[in-house]
Amino acid sequence: MTDTKKTAQLSLNGETYELPIFSPTTGPDVLDIRKLYGQAGVFTYDPGFTSTASCDSTITYIDGGKGELLHRGYPIDQLASKSHHLEVCYLLLYGELPTAAQLEDFETRVTRHTMVHEQMHNFFRGFRRDAHPMATLVGVVGAMSAFYHDSTDINDPWQREVAAIRLIAKLPTIAAMAYKYSIGQPFVYPRNDLDYAANFLHMCFSVPAEEYHVDPILARAMDRIFILHADHEQNASTSTVRLASSSGANPFACIAAGIACLWGPAHGGANQACLEMLKEIGSVERIPEFIERAKDKNDPFRLMGFGHRVYKNTDPRAKVLKQSADEVLELLGVENNPLLQVAKELERTALNDEYFIEKKLFPNVDFYSGIILEAMGFPTSMFTPIFALSRTVGWISQWKEMIADPQNKIGRPRQLYLGETARDYIDIESR
Ligand code: CMC
């Protein structure tokens, strides 16, 4: 953030107020309104934060107009094609691509933390078998605060580091356990000889009764899904993690708050909702009917996996996933998958429709990811937990950045109050 000495003037009630302007390294200028209430006695109003920068950050940059996503300056398509998830985790956490020695050390640290406390197995058993894996995930990740007391002093940088590694390492284990529990199969322990994505597939799909070999091409596709969901600057769940953490709360509980926020269909829950929608549409003949419903103001239906608050051109993650869907389905010999046909035709129809063109609505990350995940064998209920485990590194990187910032303050928005003014209490007999 550079203080450019530029200012904006606000005229209000005959007074003029100077608002400093910050220039970011890239992106639009930012008006500093922190002193506005103290000086002018007014708040700003921005529900949904459409024009508000809630923090400064050096982690991720999105240019919604260009359809650009950078992690620490590196374009997402380069990371998705050339890197792998744990290297991207290192980049997000520490700011630079690792050397070979740094990467080896990091991978060893993560790998050594993949098991969960054995007592957590009992904790899992308290859930109903038919619980949604996201419900289980919110509960179990929150419960990590009760299992890992030795990494919860947020004022100690080393404990922050340990909490970060634990979360990145254990989320795949916990997500896989949530899946296994929901289908009544035994939990599968992590394997340190497998890489991050292959280990996750192994924990989800192997059973003690027989050998399971992870297909390296599927592991690569899984890893790419992890990379594409790793961080997305100040989205709703990340802002939730930051706000929850701003009070100094337990880091595991704060990540559980982020998972809760991610679950909603407007956010990470859209991947499950999108696949369910594609199944409901069922065939390309029915697409016009659903397009009409999405455009109808009196119908709450929206095209799931379409639209984005920031991207107004293209979501670069969706581009990579569309290509990945083709590759994975071909590998599995199901390139004529009817859902993929419906998805592609739906995308084509929407992108040629005036409503979607005018509102700048494009497929987002959730549009094609579900097709890949289903082809890999995951039930729809596991789609959002997979998003959550991928996004954990983003949440924890943003959390570390915030806690280490000496300017960190508790988040405390104000409001435009439209309720009653002060009035006297009326005894119940007189009401
Ligand atoms: N289908 C039909 N119309 C839509 C859609 C859609 N998917 N998305 C937005 N619109 C319309 C909306 O009705 C509104 O029209 P109008 O201006 O006439 O009232 C206009 O486009 C702007 O929509 P908005 O809801 O004000 O935009 P927003 O920035 O608040 O919401 C969004 C962004 C992603 C929540 C929204 O596009 C949406 O609900 N999409 C479907 C759910 C989805 O795919 N979510 C995943 C987002 S990406 C991954 C993630 O965040 O986890």
Tab-separated table of N, CA and C in Angstrom, residues 37-152:
chain	number	residue	atom	x	y	z
A	37	TYR	N	-15.855	9.029	10.503
A	37	TYR	CA	-16.872	9.158	11.552
A	37	TYR	C	-16.399	10.126	12.641
A	38	GLY	N	-15.114	9.987	13.035
A	38	GLY	CA	-14.561	10.881	14.059
A	38	GLY	C	-14.617	12.336	13.619
A	39	GLN	N	-14.367	12.591	12.333
A	39	GLN	CA	-14.300	13.977	11.857
A	39	GLN	C	-15.664	14.521	11.439
A	40	ALA	N	-16.446	13.692	10.729
A	40	ALA	CA	-17.691	14.216	10.144
A	40	ALA	C	-18.944	13.654	10.799
A	41	GLY	N	-18.772	12.618	11.634
A	41	GLY	CA	-19.933	12.050	12.337
A	41	GLY	C	-20.873	11.271	11.420
A	42	VAL	N	-20.360	10.770	10.284
A	42	VAL	CA	-21.213	9.945	9.410
A	42	VAL	C	-20.542	8.586	9.198
A	43	PHE	N	-21.392	7.594	8.920
A	43	PHE	CA	-20.896	6.277	8.519
A	43	PHE	C	-20.991	6.169	7.001
A	44	THR	N	-20.349	5.159	6.449
A	44	THR	CA	-20.595	4.799	5.041
A	44	THR	C	-21.493	3.566	5.047
A	45	TYR	N	-22.232	3.378	3.959
A	45	TYR	CA	-23.226	2.299	3.899
A	45	TYR	C	-22.872	1.390	2.737
A	46	ASP	N	-22.595	0.124	3.005
A	46	ASP	CA	-22.173	-0.772	1.930
A	46	ASP	C	-22.494	-2.226	2.278
A	47	PRO	N	-23.802	-2.563	2.378
A	47	PRO	CA	-24.142	-3.954	2.686
A	47	PRO	C	-23.614	-4.877	1.590
A	48	GLY	N	-23.069	-6.002	1.982
A	48	GLY	CA	-22.495	-6.923	0.988
A	48	GLY	C	-21.094	-6.512	0.569
A	49	PHE	N	-20.593	-5.402	1.142
A	49	PHE	CA	-19.214	-4.941	0.875
A	49	PHE	C	-18.889	-4.847	-0.605
A	50	THR	N	-19.802	-4.278	-1.403
A	50	THR	CA	-19.526	-4.218	-2.845
A	50	THR	C	-18.448	-3.192	-3.195
A	51	SER	N	-18.231	-2.205	-2.313
A	51	SER	CA	-17.220	-1.181	-2.614
A	51	SER	C	-16.248	-0.991	-1.450
A	52	THR	N	-16.134	-1.993	-0.594
A	52	THR	CA	-15.328	-1.806	0.611
A	52	THR	C	-14.148	-2.768	0.659
A	53	ALA	N	-12.929	-2.208	0.849
A	53	ALA	CA	-11.755	-3.033	1.107
A	53	ALA	C	-11.684	-3.211	2.622
A	54	SER	N	-11.785	-4.435	3.104
A	54	SER	CA	-11.844	-4.649	4.548
A	54	SER	C	-10.467	-4.755	5.180
A	55	CYS	N	-9.424	-4.874	4.363
A	55	CYS	CA	-8.069	-5.039	4.907
A	55	CYS	C	-7.072	-4.756	3.792
A	56	ASP	N	-5.773	-4.703	4.130
A	56	ASP	CA	-4.794	-4.776	3.058
A	56	ASP	C	-4.169	-6.158	3.088
A	57	SER	N	-3.729	-6.620	1.941
A	57	SER	CA	-3.223	-7.992	1.850
A	57	SER	C	-2.224	-8.095	0.715
A	58	THR	N	-1.294	-9.040	0.831
A	58	THR	CA	-0.299	-9.245	-0.237
A	58	THR	C	-0.418	-10.650	-0.832
A	59	ILE	N	-1.526	-11.323	-0.557
A	59	ILE	CA	-1.588	-12.747	-0.904
A	59	ILE	C	-2.157	-12.976	-2.308
A	60	THR	N	-3.373	-12.522	-2.544
A	60	THR	CA	-4.074	-12.859	-3.794
A	60	THR	C	-4.639	-11.607	-4.434
A	61	TYR	N	-4.584	-11.563	-5.755
A	61	TYR	CA	-5.136	-10.422	-6.480
A	61	TYR	C	-6.070	-10.926	-7.577
A	62	ILE	N	-7.240	-10.311	-7.662
A	62	ILE	CA	-8.186	-10.650	-8.743
A	62	ILE	C	-8.473	-9.388	-9.545
A	63	ASP	N	-8.360	-9.480	-10.860
A	63	ASP	CA	-8.872	-8.430	-11.737
A	63	ASP	C	-10.112	-9.011	-12.405
A	64	GLY	N	-11.268	-8.604	-11.907
A	64	GLY	CA	-12.528	-9.176	-12.372
A	64	GLY	C	-12.830	-8.836	-13.817
A	65	GLY	N	-12.368	-7.672	-14.273
A	65	GLY	CA	-12.610	-7.256	-15.650
A	65	GLY	C	-11.810	-8.106	-16.624
A	66	LYS	N	-10.550	-8.374	-16.255
A	66	LYS	CA	-9.689	-9.149	-17.152
A	66	LYS	C	-9.846	-10.654	-16.957
A	67	GLY	N	-10.496	-11.048	-15.848
A	67	GLY	CA	-10.592	-12.475	-15.544
A	67	GLY	C	-9.239	-13.025	-15.108
A	68	GLU	N	-8.559	-12.231	-14.248
A	68	GLU	CA	-7.199	-12.601	-13.835
A	68	GLU	C	-7.177	-12.934	-12.346
A	69	LEU	N	-6.466	-14.003	-12.003
A	69	LEU	CA	-6.295	-14.397	-10.597
A	69	LEU	C	-4.816	-14.678	-10.363
A	70	LEU	N	-4.216	-13.924	-9.435
A	70	LEU	CA	-2.793	-14.085	-9.133
A	70	LEU	C	-2.617	-14.474	-7.676
A	71	HIS	N	-1.780	-15.465	-7.412
A	71	HIS	CA	-1.377	-15.767	-6.038
A	71	HIS	C	0.066	-15.304	-5.872
A	72	ARG	N	0.277	-14.346	-4.995
A	72	ARG	CA	1.613	-13.765	-4.796
A	72	ARG	C	2.213	-13.336	-6.137
A	73	GLY	N	1.348	-12.945	-7.060
A	73	GLY	CA	1.806	-12.464	-8.372
A	73	GLY	C	1.787	-13.529	-9.461
A	74	TYR	N	1.671	-14.786	-9.097
A	74	TYR	CA	1.727	-15.849	-10.113
A	74	TYR	C	0.332	-16.168	-10.635
A	75	PRO	N	0.143	-16.173	-11.989
A	75	PRO	CA	-1.189	-16.459	-12.555
A	75	PRO	C	-1.657	-17.877	-12.234
A	76	ILE	N	-2.953	-17.998	-11.957
A	76	ILE	CA	-3.511	-19.287	-11.534
A	76	ILE	C	-3.333	-20.355	-12.597
A	77	ASP	N	-3.415	-20.001	-13.902
A	77	ASP	CA	-3.295	-21.054	-14.918
A	77	ASP	C	-1.879	-21.632	-14.926
A	78	GLN	N	-0.871	-20.787	-14.635
A	78	GLN	CA	0.500	-21.311	-14.570
A	78	GLN	C	0.663	-22.217	-13.363
A	79	LEU	N	0.087	-21.800	-12.243
A	79	LEU	CA	0.200	-22.638	-11.042
A	79	LEU	C	-0.519	-23.967	-11.271
A	80	ALA	N	-1.709	-23.905	-11.891
A	80	ALA	CA	-2.483	-25.140	-12.093
A	80	ALA	C	-1.773	-26.101	-13.036
A	81	SER	N	-1.038	-25.557	-14.023
A	81	SER	CA	-0.413	-26.478	-14.978
A	81	SER	C	1.004	-26.877	-14.564
A	82	LYS	N	1.717	-26.001	-13.811
A	82	LYS	CA	3.129	-26.302	-13.553
A	82	LYS	C	3.431	-26.661	-12.110
A	83	SER	N	2.561	-26.271	-11.183
A	83	SER	CA	2.891	-26.457	-9.767
A	83	SER	C	2.072	-27.610	-9.190
A	84	HIS	N	2.119	-27.779	-7.889
A	84	HIS	CA	1.246	-28.752	-7.229
A	84	HIS	C	0.794	-28.134	-5.905
A	85	HIS	N	-0.237	-28.759	-5.303
A	85	HIS	CA	-0.928	-28.070	-4.218
A	85	HIS	C	-0.010	-27.685	-3.056
A	86	LEU	N	0.858	-28.583	-2.629
A	86	LEU	CA	1.668	-28.222	-1.458
A	86	LEU	C	2.643	-27.087	-1.777
A	87	GLU	N	3.100	-27.014	-3.022
A	87	GLU	CA	3.956	-25.892	-3.388
A	87	GLU	C	3.141	-24.589	-3.367
A	88	VAL	N	1.884	-24.673	-3.848
A	88	VAL	CA	1.017	-23.486	-3.809
A	88	VAL	C	0.722	-23.107	-2.348
A	89	CYS	N	0.566	-24.102	-1.488
A	89	CYS	CA	0.362	-23.815	-0.059
A	89	CYS	C	1.557	-23.030	0.492
A	90	TYR	N	2.764	-23.481	0.144
A	90	TYR	CA	3.973	-22.791	0.604
A	90	TYR	C	3.966	-21.341	0.110
A	91	LEU	N	3.646	-21.198	-1.178
A	91	LEU	CA	3.623	-19.858	-1.784
A	91	LEU	C	2.631	-18.947	-1.058
A	92	LEU	N	1.432	-19.466	-0.811
A	92	LEU	CA	0.412	-18.643	-0.148
A	92	LEU	C	0.832	-18.301	1.280
A	93	LEU	N	1.389	-19.273	1.969
A	93	LEU	CA	1.747	-19.053	3.379
A	93	LEU	C	2.943	-18.127	3.551
A	94	TYR	N	3.978	-18.329	2.700
A	94	TYR	CA	5.250	-17.632	2.951
A	94	TYR	C	5.604	-16.575	1.906
A	95	GLY	N	4.846	-16.498	0.812
A	95	GLY	CA	5.033	-15.374	-0.110
A	95	GLY	C	5.905	-15.640	-1.306
A	96	GLU	N	6.724	-16.698	-1.285
A	96	GLU	CA	7.627	-16.995	-2.406
A	96	GLU	C	7.529	-18.471	-2.760
A	97	LEU	N	7.876	-18.797	-4.003
A	97	LEU	CA	7.990	-20.213	-4.364
A	97	LEU	C	9.170	-20.801	-3.589
A	98	PRO	N	9.039	-22.019	-3.098
A	98	PRO	CA	10.130	-22.587	-2.286
A	98	PRO	C	11.290	-23.084	-3.137
A	99	THR	N	12.467	-23.125	-2.535
A	99	THR	CA	13.572	-23.859	-3.161
A	99	THR	C	13.271	-25.344	-2.960
A	100	ALA	N	14.062	-26.200	-3.609
A	100	ALA	CA	13.819	-27.648	-3.471
A	100	ALA	C	13.930	-28.066	-2.005
A	101	ALA	N	14.921	-27.507	-1.293
A	101	ALA	CA	15.116	-27.899	0.118
A	101	ALA	C	13.950	-27.393	0.978
A	102	GLN	N	13.518	-26.164	0.707
A	102	GLN	CA	12.381	-25.611	1.487
A	102	GLN	C	11.117	-26.435	1.246
A	103	LEU	N	10.927	-26.847	0.002
A	103	LEU	CA	9.726	-27.622	-0.320
A	103	LEU	C	9.766	-28.981	0.366
A	104	GLU	N	10.942	-29.589	0.347
A	104	GLU	CA	11.057	-30.910	0.975
A	104	GLU	C	10.762	-30.803	2.471
A	105	ASP	N	11.321	-29.777	3.087
A	105	ASP	CA	11.093	-29.578	4.526
A	105	ASP	C	9.605	-29.341	4.803
A	106	PHE	N	8.974	-28.516	3.965
A	106	PHE	CA	7.548	-28.208	4.161
A	106	PHE	C	6.689	-29.460	3.989
A	107	GLU	N	6.993	-30.212	2.932
A	107	GLU	CA	6.199	-31.431	2.673
A	107	GLU	C	6.350	-32.419	3.825
A	108	THR	N	7.571	-32.496	4.369
A	108	THR	CA	7.778	-33.405	5.498
A	108	THR	C	6.959	-32.946	6.693
A	109	ARG	N	6.973	-31.640	6.946
A	109	ARG	CA	6.209	-31.127	8.097
A	109	ARG	C	4.724	-31.403	7.936
A	110	VAL	N	4.194	-31.173	6.739
A	110	VAL	CA	2.758	-31.413	6.526
A	110	VAL	C	2.464	-32.914	6.665
A	111	THR	N	3.291	-33.715	6.016
A	111	THR	CA	3.043	-35.162	6.028
A	111	THR	C	3.054	-35.728	7.446
A	112	ARG	N	3.933	-35.190	8.292
A	112	ARG	CA	4.033	-35.702	9.667
A	112	ARG	C	2.831	-35.299	10.534
A	113	HIS	N	1.975	-34.442	10.014
A	113	HIS	CA	0.827	-33.999	10.823
A	113	HIS	C	-0.513	-34.497	10.284
A	114	THR	N	-0.472	-35.481	9.369
A	114	THR	CA	-1.738	-35.851	8.723
A	114	THR	C	-2.664	-36.697	9.603
A	115	MET	N	-2.104	-37.389	10.578
A	115	MET	CA	-2.992	-38.194	11.439
A	115	MET	C	-3.736	-37.268	12.402
A	116	VAL	N	-4.918	-37.710	12.810
A	116	VAL	CA	-5.638	-36.942	13.828
A	116	VAL	C	-5.563	-37.691	15.154
A	117	HIS	N	-5.735	-36.946	16.232
A	117	HIS	CA	-5.744	-37.540	17.572
A	117	HIS	C	-6.731	-38.720	17.574
A	118	GLU	N	-6.301	-39.844	18.102
A	118	GLU	CA	-7.128	-41.061	18.036
A	118	GLU	C	-8.495	-40.849	18.698
A	119	GLN	N	-8.519	-39.999	19.700
A	119	GLN	CA	-9.775	-39.712	20.413
A	119	GLN	C	-10.815	-39.070	19.480
A	120	MET	N	-10.311	-38.454	18.394
A	120	MET	CA	-11.253	-37.813	17.463
A	120	MET	C	-12.146	-38.844	16.769
A	121	HIS	N	-11.654	-40.084	16.687
A	121	HIS	CA	-12.490	-41.136	16.089
A	121	HIS	C	-13.777	-41.292	16.898
A	122	ASN	N	-13.635	-41.210	18.221
A	122	ASN	CA	-14.832	-41.333	19.089
A	122	ASN	C	-15.744	-40.131	18.899
A	123	PHE	N	-15.102	-38.978	18.741
A	123	PHE	CA	-15.890	-37.753	18.555
A	123	PHE	C	-16.777	-37.893	17.310
A	124	PHE	N	-16.189	-38.416	16.227
A	124	PHE	CA	-16.936	-38.643	14.983
A	124	PHE	C	-18.165	-39.504	15.221
A	125	ARG	N	-17.967	-40.513	16.063
A	125	ARG	CA	-19.037	-41.505	16.231
A	125	ARG	C	-20.273	-40.925	16.895
A	126	GLY	N	-20.183	-39.717	17.421
A	126	GLY	CA	-21.363	-39.063	18.003
A	126	GLY	C	-22.315	-38.521	16.937
A	127	PHE	N	-21.823	-38.405	15.688
A	127	PHE	CA	-22.690	-37.849	14.637
A	127	PHE	C	-23.605	-38.919	14.064
A	128	ARG	N	-24.756	-38.518	13.590
A	128	ARG	CA	-25.614	-39.444	12.845
A	128	ARG	C	-24.908	-39.816	11.544
A	129	ARG	N	-25.120	-41.029	11.095
A	129	ARG	CA	-24.487	-41.471	9.845
A	129	ARG	C	-24.964	-40.654	8.646
A	130	ASP	N	-26.216	-40.179	8.707
A	130	ASP	CA	-26.734	-39.465	7.538
A	130	ASP	C	-26.464	-37.956	7.605
A	131	ALA	N	-25.617	-37.553	8.556
A	131	ALA	CA	-25.280	-36.117	8.625
A	131	ALA	C	-24.553	-35.711	7.341
A	132	HIS	N	-24.812	-34.490	6.867
A	132	HIS	CA	-24.075	-33.995	5.704
A	132	HIS	C	-22.598	-33.857	6.109
A	133	PRO	N	-21.663	-34.309	5.244
A	133	PRO	CA	-20.244	-34.209	5.621
A	133	PRO	C	-19.806	-32.779	5.972
A	134	MET	N	-20.494	-31.756	5.437
A	134	MET	CA	-20.128	-30.379	5.831
A	134	MET	C	-20.499	-30.129	7.293
A	135	ALA	N	-21.623	-30.724	7.746
A	135	ALA	CA	-22.029	-30.567	9.149
A	135	ALA	C	-20.983	-31.215	10.046
A	136	THR	N	-20.518	-32.387	9.625
A	136	THR	CA	-19.504	-33.092	10.400
A	136	THR	C	-18.209	-32.278	10.426
A	137	LEU	N	-17.866	-31.723	9.259
A	137	LEU	CA	-16.615	-30.961	9.132
A	137	LEU	C	-16.625	-29.722	10.044
A	138	VAL	N	-17.745	-28.998	10.046
A	138	VAL	CA	-17.829	-27.807	10.901
A	138	VAL	C	-17.590	-28.223	12.355
A	139	GLY	N	-18.243	-29.316	12.760
A	139	GLY	CA	-18.134	-29.759	14.151
A	139	GLY	C	-16.745	-30.256	14.494
A	140	VAL	N	-16.176	-31.089	13.618
A	140	VAL	CA	-14.888	-31.713	13.961
A	140	VAL	C	-13.750	-30.689	13.897
A	141	VAL	N	-13.787	-29.803	12.893
A	141	VAL	CA	-12.706	-28.803	12.821
A	141	VAL	C	-12.802	-27.859	14.030
A	142	GLY	N	-14.031	-27.484	14.402
A	142	GLY	CA	-14.196	-26.674	15.627
A	142	GLY	C	-13.644	-27.414	16.836
A	143	ALA	N	-13.867	-28.745	16.843
A	143	ALA	CA	-13.406	-29.550	17.990
A	143	ALA	C	-11.893	-29.700	18.030
A	144	MET	N	-11.197	-29.387	16.921
A	144	MET	CA	-9.726	-29.422	16.977
A	144	MET	C	-9.216	-28.487	18.065
A	145	SER	N	-9.999	-27.444	18.362
A	145	SER	CA	-9.596	-26.512	19.425
A	145	SER	C	-9.520	-27.220	20.777
A	146	ALA	N	-10.273	-28.315	20.914
A	146	ALA	CA	-10.246	-29.062	22.174
A	146	ALA	C	-9.148	-30.126	22.164
A	147	PHE	N	-8.605	-30.442	20.990
A	147	PHE	CA	-7.613	-31.517	20.898
A	147	PHE	C	-6.178	-30.994	20.799
A	148	TYR	N	-6.008	-29.777	20.310
A	148	TYR	CA	-4.651	-29.274	20.044
A	148	TYR	C	-4.406	-27.954	20.780
A	149	HIS	N	-4.429	-28.060	22.115
A	149	HIS	CA	-4.242	-26.870	22.952
A	149	HIS	C	-2.874	-26.231	22.811
A	150	ASP	N	-1.890	-27.044	22.396
A	150	ASP	CA	-0.521	-26.529	22.391
A	150	ASP	C	-0.228	-25.651	21.186
A	151	SER	N	-1.225	-25.385	20.331
A	151	SER	CA	-0.949	-24.476	19.208
A	151	SER	C	-2.037	-23.415	19.111
A	152	THR	N	-2.487	-22.938	20.256
A	152	THR	CA	-3.588	-21.973	20.184
A	152	THR	C	-3.246	-20.599	20.773
